[in-house]
PDB file of C-alpha atoms and ligand atoms in Angstrom:
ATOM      1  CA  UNK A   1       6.945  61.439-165.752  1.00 77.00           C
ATOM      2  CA  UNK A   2       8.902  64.220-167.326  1.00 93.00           C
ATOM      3  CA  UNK A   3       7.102  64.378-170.875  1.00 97.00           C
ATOM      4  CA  UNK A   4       3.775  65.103-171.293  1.00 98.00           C
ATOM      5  CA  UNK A   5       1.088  62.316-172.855  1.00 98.00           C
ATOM      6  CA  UNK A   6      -1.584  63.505-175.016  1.00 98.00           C
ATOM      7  CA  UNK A   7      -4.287  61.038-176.663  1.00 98.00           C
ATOM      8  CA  UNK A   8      -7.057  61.284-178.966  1.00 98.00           C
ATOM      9  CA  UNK A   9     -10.274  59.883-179.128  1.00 98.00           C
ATOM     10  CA  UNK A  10     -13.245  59.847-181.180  1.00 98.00           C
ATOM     11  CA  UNK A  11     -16.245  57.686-183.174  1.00 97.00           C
ATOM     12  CA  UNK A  12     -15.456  56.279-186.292  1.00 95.00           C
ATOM     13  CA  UNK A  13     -15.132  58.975-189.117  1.00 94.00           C
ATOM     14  CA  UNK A  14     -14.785  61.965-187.044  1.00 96.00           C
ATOM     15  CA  UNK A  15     -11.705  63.534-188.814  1.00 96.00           C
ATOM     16  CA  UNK A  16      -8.924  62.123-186.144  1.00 98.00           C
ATOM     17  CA  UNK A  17      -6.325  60.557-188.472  1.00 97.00           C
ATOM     18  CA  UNK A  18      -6.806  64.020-190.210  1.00 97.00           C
ATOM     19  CA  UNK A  19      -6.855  66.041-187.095  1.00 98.00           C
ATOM     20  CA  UNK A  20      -3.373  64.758-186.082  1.00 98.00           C
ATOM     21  CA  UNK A  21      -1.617  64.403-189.688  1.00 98.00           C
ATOM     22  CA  UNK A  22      -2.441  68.237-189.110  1.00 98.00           C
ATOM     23  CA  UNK A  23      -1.330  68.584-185.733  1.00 98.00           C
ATOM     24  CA  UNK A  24       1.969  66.537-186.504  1.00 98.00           C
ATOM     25  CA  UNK A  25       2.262  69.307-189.703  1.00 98.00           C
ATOM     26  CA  UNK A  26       2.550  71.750-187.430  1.00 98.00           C
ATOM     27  CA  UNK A  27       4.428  70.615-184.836  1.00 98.00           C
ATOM     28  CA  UNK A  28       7.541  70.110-187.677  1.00 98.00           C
ATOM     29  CA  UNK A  29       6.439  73.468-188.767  1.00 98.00           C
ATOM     30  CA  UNK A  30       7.344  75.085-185.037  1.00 98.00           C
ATOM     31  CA  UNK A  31       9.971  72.787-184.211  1.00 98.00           C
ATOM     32  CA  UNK A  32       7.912  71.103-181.347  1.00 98.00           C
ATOM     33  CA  UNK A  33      10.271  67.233-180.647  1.00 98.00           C
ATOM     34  CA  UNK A  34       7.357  64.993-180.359  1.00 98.00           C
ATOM     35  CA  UNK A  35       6.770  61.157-180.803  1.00 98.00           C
ATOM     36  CA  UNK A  36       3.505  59.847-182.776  1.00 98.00           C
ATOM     37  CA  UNK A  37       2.323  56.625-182.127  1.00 98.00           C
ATOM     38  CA  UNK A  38      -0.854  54.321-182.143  1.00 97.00           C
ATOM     39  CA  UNK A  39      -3.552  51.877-180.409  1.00 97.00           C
ATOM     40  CA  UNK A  40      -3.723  49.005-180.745  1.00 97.00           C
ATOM     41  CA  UNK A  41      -0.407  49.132-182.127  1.00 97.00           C
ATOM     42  CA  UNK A  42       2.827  51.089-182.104  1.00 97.00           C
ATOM     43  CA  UNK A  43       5.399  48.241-181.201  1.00 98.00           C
ATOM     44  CA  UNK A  44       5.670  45.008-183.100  1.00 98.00           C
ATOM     45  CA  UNK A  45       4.149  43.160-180.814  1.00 98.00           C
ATOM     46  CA  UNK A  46       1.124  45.301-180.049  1.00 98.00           C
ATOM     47  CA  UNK A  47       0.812  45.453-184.138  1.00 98.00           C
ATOM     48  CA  UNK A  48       0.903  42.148-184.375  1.00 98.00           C
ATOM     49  CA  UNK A  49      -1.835  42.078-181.462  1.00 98.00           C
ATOM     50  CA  UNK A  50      -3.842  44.485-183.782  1.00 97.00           C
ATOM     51  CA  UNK A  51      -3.284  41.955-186.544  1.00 97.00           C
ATOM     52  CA  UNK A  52      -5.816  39.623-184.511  1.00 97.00           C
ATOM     53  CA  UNK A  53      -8.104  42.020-183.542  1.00 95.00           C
ATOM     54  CA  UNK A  54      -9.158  43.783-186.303  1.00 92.00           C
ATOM     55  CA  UNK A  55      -8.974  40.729-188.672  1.00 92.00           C
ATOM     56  CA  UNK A  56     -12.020  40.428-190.408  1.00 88.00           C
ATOM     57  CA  UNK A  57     -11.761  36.191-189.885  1.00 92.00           C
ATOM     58  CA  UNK A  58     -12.114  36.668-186.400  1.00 94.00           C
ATOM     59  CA  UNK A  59     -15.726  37.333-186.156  1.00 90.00           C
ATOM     60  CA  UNK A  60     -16.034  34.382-183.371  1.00 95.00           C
ATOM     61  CA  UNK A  61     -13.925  37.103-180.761  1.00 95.00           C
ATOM     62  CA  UNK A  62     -15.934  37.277-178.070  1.00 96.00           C
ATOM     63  CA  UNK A  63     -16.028  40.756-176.054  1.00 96.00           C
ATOM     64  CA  UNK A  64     -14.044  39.526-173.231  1.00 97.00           C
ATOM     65  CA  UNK A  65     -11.353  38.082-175.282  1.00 98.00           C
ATOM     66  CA  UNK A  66     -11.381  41.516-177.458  1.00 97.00           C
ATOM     67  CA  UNK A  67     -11.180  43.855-174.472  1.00 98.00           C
ATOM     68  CA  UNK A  68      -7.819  41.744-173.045  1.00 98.00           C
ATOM     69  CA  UNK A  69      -6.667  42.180-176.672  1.00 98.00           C
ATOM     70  CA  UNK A  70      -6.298  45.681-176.492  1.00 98.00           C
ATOM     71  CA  UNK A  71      -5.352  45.766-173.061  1.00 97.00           C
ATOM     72  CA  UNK A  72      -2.460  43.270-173.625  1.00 98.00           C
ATOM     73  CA  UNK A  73      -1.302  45.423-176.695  1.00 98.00           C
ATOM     74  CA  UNK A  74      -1.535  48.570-174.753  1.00 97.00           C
ATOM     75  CA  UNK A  75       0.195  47.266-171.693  1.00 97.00           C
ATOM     76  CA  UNK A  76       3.190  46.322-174.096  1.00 97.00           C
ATOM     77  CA  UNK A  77       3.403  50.063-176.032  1.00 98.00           C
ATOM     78  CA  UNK A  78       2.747  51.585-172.395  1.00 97.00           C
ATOM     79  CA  UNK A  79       6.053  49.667-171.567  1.00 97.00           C
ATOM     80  CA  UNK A  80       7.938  49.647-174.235  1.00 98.00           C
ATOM     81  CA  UNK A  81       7.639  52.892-175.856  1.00 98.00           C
ATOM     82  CA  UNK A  82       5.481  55.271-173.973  1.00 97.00           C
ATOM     83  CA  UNK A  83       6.849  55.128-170.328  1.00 97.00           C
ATOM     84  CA  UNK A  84      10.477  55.134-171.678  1.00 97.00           C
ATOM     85  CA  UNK A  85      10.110  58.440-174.166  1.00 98.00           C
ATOM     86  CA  UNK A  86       8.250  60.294-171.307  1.00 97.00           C
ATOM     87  CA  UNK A  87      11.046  59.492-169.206  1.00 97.00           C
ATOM     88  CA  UNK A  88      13.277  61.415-171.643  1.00 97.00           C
ATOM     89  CA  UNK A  89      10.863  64.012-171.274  1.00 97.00           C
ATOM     90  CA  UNK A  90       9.230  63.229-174.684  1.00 98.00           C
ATOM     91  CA  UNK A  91       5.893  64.953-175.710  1.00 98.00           C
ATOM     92  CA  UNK A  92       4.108  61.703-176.460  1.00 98.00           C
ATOM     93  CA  UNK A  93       0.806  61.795-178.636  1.00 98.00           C
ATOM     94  CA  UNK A  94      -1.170  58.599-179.144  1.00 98.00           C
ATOM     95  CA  UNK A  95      -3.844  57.967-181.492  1.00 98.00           C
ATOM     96  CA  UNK A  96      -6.464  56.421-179.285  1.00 98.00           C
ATOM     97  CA  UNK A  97      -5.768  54.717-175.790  1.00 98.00           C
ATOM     98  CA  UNK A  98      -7.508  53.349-172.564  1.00 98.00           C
ATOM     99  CA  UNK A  99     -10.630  55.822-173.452  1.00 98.00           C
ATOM    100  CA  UNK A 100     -11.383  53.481-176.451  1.00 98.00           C
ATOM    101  CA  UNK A 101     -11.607  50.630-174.541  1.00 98.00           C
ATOM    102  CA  UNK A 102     -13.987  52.076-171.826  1.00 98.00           C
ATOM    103  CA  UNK A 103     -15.989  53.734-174.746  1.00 98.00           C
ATOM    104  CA  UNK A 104     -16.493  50.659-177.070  1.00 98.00           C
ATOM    105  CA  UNK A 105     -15.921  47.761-174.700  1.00 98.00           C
ATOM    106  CA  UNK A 106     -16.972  48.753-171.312  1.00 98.00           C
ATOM    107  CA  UNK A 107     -19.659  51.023-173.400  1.00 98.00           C
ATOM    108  CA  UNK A 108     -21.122  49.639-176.720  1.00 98.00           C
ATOM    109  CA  UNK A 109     -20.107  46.063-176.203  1.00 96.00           C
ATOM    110  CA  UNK A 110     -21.642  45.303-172.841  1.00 96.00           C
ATOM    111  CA  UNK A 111     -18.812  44.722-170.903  1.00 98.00           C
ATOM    112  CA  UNK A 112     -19.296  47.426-168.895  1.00 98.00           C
ATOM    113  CA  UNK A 113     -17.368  50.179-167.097  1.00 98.00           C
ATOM    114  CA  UNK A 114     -16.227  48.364-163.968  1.00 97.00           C
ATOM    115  CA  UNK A 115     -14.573  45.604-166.137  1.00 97.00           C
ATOM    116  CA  UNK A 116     -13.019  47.192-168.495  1.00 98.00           C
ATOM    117  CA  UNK A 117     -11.514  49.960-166.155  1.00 97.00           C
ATOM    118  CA  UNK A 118     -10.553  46.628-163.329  1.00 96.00           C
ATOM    119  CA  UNK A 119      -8.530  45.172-166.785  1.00 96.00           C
ATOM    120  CA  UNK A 120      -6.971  48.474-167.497  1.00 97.00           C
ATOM    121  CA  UNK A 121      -6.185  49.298-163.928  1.00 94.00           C
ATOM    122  CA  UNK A 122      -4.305  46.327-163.432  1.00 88.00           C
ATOM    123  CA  UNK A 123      -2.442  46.599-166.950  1.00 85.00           C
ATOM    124  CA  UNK A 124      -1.432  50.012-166.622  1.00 88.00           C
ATOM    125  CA  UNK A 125      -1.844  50.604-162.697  1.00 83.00           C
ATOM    126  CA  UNK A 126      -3.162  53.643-163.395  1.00 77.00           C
ATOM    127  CA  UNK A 127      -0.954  55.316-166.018  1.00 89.00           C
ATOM    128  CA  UNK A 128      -3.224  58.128-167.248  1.00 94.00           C
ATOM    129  CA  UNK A 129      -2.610  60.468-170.055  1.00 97.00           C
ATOM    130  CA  UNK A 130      -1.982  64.526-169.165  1.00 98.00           C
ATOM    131  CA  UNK A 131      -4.802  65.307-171.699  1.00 98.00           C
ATOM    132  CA  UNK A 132      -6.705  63.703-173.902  1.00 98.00           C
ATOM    133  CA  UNK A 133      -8.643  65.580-177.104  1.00 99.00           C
ATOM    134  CA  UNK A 134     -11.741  64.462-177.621  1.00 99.00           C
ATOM    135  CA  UNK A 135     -13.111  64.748-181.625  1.00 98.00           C
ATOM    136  CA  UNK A 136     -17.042  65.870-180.655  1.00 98.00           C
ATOM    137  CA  UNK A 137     -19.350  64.404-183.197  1.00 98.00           C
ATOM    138  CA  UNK A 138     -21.753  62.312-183.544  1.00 97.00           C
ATOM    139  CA  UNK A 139     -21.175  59.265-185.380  1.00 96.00           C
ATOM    140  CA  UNK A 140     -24.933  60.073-187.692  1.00 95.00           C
ATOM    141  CA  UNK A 141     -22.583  63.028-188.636  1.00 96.00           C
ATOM    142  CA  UNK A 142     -20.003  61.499-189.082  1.00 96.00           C
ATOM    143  CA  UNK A 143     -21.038  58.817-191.155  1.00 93.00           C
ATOM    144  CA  UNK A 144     -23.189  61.402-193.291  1.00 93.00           C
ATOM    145  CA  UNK A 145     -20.009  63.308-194.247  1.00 92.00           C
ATOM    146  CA  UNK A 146     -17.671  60.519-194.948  1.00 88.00           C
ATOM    147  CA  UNK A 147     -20.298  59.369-197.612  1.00 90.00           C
ATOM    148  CA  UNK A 148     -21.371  56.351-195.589  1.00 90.00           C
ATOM    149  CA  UNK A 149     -19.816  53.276-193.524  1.00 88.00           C
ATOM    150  CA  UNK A 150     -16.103  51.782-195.184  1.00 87.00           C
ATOM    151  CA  UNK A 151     -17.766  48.011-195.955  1.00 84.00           C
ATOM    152  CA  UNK A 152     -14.014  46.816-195.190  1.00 81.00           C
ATOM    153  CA  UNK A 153     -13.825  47.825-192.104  1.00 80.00           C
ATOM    154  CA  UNK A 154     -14.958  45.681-188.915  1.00 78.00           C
ATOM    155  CA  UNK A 155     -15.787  47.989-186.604  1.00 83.00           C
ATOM    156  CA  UNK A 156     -17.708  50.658-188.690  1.00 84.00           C
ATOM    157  CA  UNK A 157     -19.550  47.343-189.537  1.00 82.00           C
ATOM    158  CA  UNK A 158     -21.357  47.138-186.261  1.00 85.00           C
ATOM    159  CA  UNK A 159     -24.208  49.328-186.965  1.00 89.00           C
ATOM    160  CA  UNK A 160     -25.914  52.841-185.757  1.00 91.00           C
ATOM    161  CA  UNK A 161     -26.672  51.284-182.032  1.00 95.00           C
ATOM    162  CA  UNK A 162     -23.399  50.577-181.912  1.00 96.00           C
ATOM    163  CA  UNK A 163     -22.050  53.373-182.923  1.00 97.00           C
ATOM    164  CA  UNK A 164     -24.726  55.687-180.683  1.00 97.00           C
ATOM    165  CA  UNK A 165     -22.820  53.612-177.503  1.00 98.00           C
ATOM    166  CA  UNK A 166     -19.540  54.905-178.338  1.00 98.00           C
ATOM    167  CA  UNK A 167     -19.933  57.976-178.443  1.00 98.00           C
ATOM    168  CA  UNK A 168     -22.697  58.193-175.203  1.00 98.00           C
ATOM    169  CA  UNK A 169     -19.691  56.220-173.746  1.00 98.00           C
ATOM    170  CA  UNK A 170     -17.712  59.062-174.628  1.00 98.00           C
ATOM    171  CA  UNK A 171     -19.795  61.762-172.857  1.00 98.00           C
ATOM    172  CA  UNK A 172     -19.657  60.145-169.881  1.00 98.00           C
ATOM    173  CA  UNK A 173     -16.045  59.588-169.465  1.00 98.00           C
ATOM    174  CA  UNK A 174     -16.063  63.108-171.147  1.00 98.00           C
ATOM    175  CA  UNK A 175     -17.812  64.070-167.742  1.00 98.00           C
ATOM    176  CA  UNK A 176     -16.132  61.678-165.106  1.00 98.00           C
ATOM    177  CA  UNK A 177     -12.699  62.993-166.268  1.00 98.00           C
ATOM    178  CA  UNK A 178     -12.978  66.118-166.797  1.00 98.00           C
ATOM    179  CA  UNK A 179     -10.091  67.492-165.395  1.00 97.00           C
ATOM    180  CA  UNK A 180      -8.038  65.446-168.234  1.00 98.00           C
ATOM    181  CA  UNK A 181     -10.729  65.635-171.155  1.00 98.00           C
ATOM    182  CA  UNK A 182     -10.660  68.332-173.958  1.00 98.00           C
ATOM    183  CA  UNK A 183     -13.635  68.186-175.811  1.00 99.00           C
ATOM    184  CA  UNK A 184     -13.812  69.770-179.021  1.00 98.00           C
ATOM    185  CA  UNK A 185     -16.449  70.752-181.017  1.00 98.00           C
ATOM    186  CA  UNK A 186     -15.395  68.642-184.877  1.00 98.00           C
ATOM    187  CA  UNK A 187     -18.904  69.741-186.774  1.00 97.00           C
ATOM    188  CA  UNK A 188     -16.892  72.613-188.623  1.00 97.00           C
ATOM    189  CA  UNK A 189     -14.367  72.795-190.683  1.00 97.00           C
ATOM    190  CA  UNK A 190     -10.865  70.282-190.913  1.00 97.00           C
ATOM    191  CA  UNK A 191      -9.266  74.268-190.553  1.00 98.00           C
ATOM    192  CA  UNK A 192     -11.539  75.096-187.822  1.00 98.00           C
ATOM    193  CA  UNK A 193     -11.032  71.541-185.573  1.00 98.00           C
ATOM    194  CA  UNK A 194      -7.711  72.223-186.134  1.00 98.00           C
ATOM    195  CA  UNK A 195      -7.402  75.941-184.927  1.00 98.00           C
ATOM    196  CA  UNK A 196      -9.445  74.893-181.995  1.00 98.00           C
ATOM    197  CA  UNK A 197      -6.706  71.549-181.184  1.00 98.00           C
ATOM    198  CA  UNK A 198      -4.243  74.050-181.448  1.00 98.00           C
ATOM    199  CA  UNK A 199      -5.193  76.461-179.080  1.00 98.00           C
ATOM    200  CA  UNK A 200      -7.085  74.344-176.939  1.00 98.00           C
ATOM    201  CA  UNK A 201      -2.991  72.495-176.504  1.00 98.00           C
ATOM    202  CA  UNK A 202      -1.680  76.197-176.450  1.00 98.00           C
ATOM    203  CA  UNK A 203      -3.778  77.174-172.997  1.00 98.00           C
ATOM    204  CA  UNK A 204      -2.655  73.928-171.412  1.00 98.00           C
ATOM    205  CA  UNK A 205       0.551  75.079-171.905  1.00 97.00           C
ATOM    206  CA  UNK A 206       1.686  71.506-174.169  1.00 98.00           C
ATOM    207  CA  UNK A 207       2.486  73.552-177.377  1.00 97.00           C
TER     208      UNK A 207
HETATM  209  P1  TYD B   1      -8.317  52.111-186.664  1.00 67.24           P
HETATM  210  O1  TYD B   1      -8.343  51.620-188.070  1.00 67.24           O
HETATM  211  O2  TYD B   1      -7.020  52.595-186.103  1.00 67.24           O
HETATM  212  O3  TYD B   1      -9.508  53.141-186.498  1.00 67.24           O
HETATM  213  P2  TYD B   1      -9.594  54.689-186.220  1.00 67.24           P
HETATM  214  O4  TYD B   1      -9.006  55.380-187.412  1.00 67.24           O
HETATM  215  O5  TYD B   1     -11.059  54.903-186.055  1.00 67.24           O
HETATM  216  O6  TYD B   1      -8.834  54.975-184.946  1.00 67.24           O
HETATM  217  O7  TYD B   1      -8.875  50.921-185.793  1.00 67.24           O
HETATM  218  C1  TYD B   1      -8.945  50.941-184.462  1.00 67.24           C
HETATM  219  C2  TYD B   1     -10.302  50.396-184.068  1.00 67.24           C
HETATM  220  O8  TYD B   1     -10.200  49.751-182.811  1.00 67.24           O
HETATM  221  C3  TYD B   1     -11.350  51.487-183.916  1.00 67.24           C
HETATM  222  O9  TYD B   1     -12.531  51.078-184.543  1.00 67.24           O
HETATM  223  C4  TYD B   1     -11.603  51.561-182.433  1.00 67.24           C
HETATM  224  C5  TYD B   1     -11.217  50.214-181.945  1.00 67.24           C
HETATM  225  N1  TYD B   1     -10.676  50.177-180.581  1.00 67.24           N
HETATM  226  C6  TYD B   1     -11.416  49.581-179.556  1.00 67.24           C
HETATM  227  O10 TYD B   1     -12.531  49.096-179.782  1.00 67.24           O
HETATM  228  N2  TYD B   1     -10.878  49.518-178.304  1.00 67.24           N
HETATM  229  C7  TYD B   1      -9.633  50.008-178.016  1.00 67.24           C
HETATM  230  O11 TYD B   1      -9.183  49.921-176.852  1.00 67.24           O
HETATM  231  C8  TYD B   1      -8.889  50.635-179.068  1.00 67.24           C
HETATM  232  C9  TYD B   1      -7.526  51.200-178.803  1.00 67.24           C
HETATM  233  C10 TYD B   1      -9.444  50.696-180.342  1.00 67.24           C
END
């Protein structure tokens, strides 16, 4: 691929939307061409994918069914939009990707690893991004200084075990791809996590 893919990960309430609204303010400040876009999401069909998923009706999903979700949403961005605007040479940046499965499927829900990775693999064959930012913190931090859990929200729902599985999930993939991984330190300040983004893309040469 010509263009370079960047994703971010991170437990619920760690600053990411934040971190990349940032990010995307100063990329239009320097002139950087990039392309934002989302998981699940970021086509019509894959939002209409994350329609299902996240509904809060759907509470009889089973984990199996949930993990094909996203990877059936993914594999439709990953060939409709992503592969096409890194042909072009694009720098891509997605909010969340194949890390979020392994960390809250293949992780918190049980499924394990192996699955979730054998569903992926066979979705994506492979297609890995160039870097991907992970927002360090943990989610009893996280939670503390967003003022507690959003009751609307499904996923935050799920409780503190839950939530502890993530991000251990995290670490681990953290540690098994660390040639790809960027782990950043979010306990400071938005200004701080963002200075550190920054040059943490600068020495990898993306910005
Ligand atoms: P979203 O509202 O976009 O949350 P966030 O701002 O935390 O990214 O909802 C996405 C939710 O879907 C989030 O709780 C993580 C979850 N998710 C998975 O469980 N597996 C996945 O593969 C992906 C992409 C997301």
């Amino acid at each position: 691929m010509k263009g370079k893919f960047i994703t971010f990960e991170g437990c619920e309430g760690v600053g990411k939307s934040r971190q990349i609204k940032l990010l995307e303010e100063y990329m239009k400040k320097n002139n950087v061409d990039y392309l934002l876009t989302r998981e699940p999401g970021g086509s019509i069909i894959s939002e209409k994918i994350r329609g299902i998923i996240l509904d809060k009706e759907n509470d009889k999903m089973t984990p199996a069914c949930e993990a094909l979700l996203y990877a059936s949403a993914r594999v439709q961005l990953l060939d409709e939009v992503l592969k096409p605007e890194l042909e072009k040479g694009r720098l891509v940046i997605c909010d969340r990707y194949v890390d979020s499965s392994l960390a809250y499927q293949g992780y918190a829900r049980g499924l394990g690893y192996e699955f979730v990775a054998k569903i992926n693999d066979y979705a994506l064959k492979n297609f890995c991004p160039d870097y991907t930012v992970f927002l360090k913190l943990t989610p009893e931090e996280a939670f503390k200084r967003k003022g507690g859990v959003d009751k609307t929200d499904r996923v935050e729902l799920l409780g503190k075990e839950f939530h502890e599985k993530v991000y251990n999930g995290y670490l681990e993939l953290a540690k098994k791809f660390s040639d790809r991984f960027i782990v950043i330190d979010a306990s400071g300040s938005k200004e701080e996590t963002h200075q550190k983004i920054i040059n943490a893309l600068k020495e990898k040469g993306i910005l």
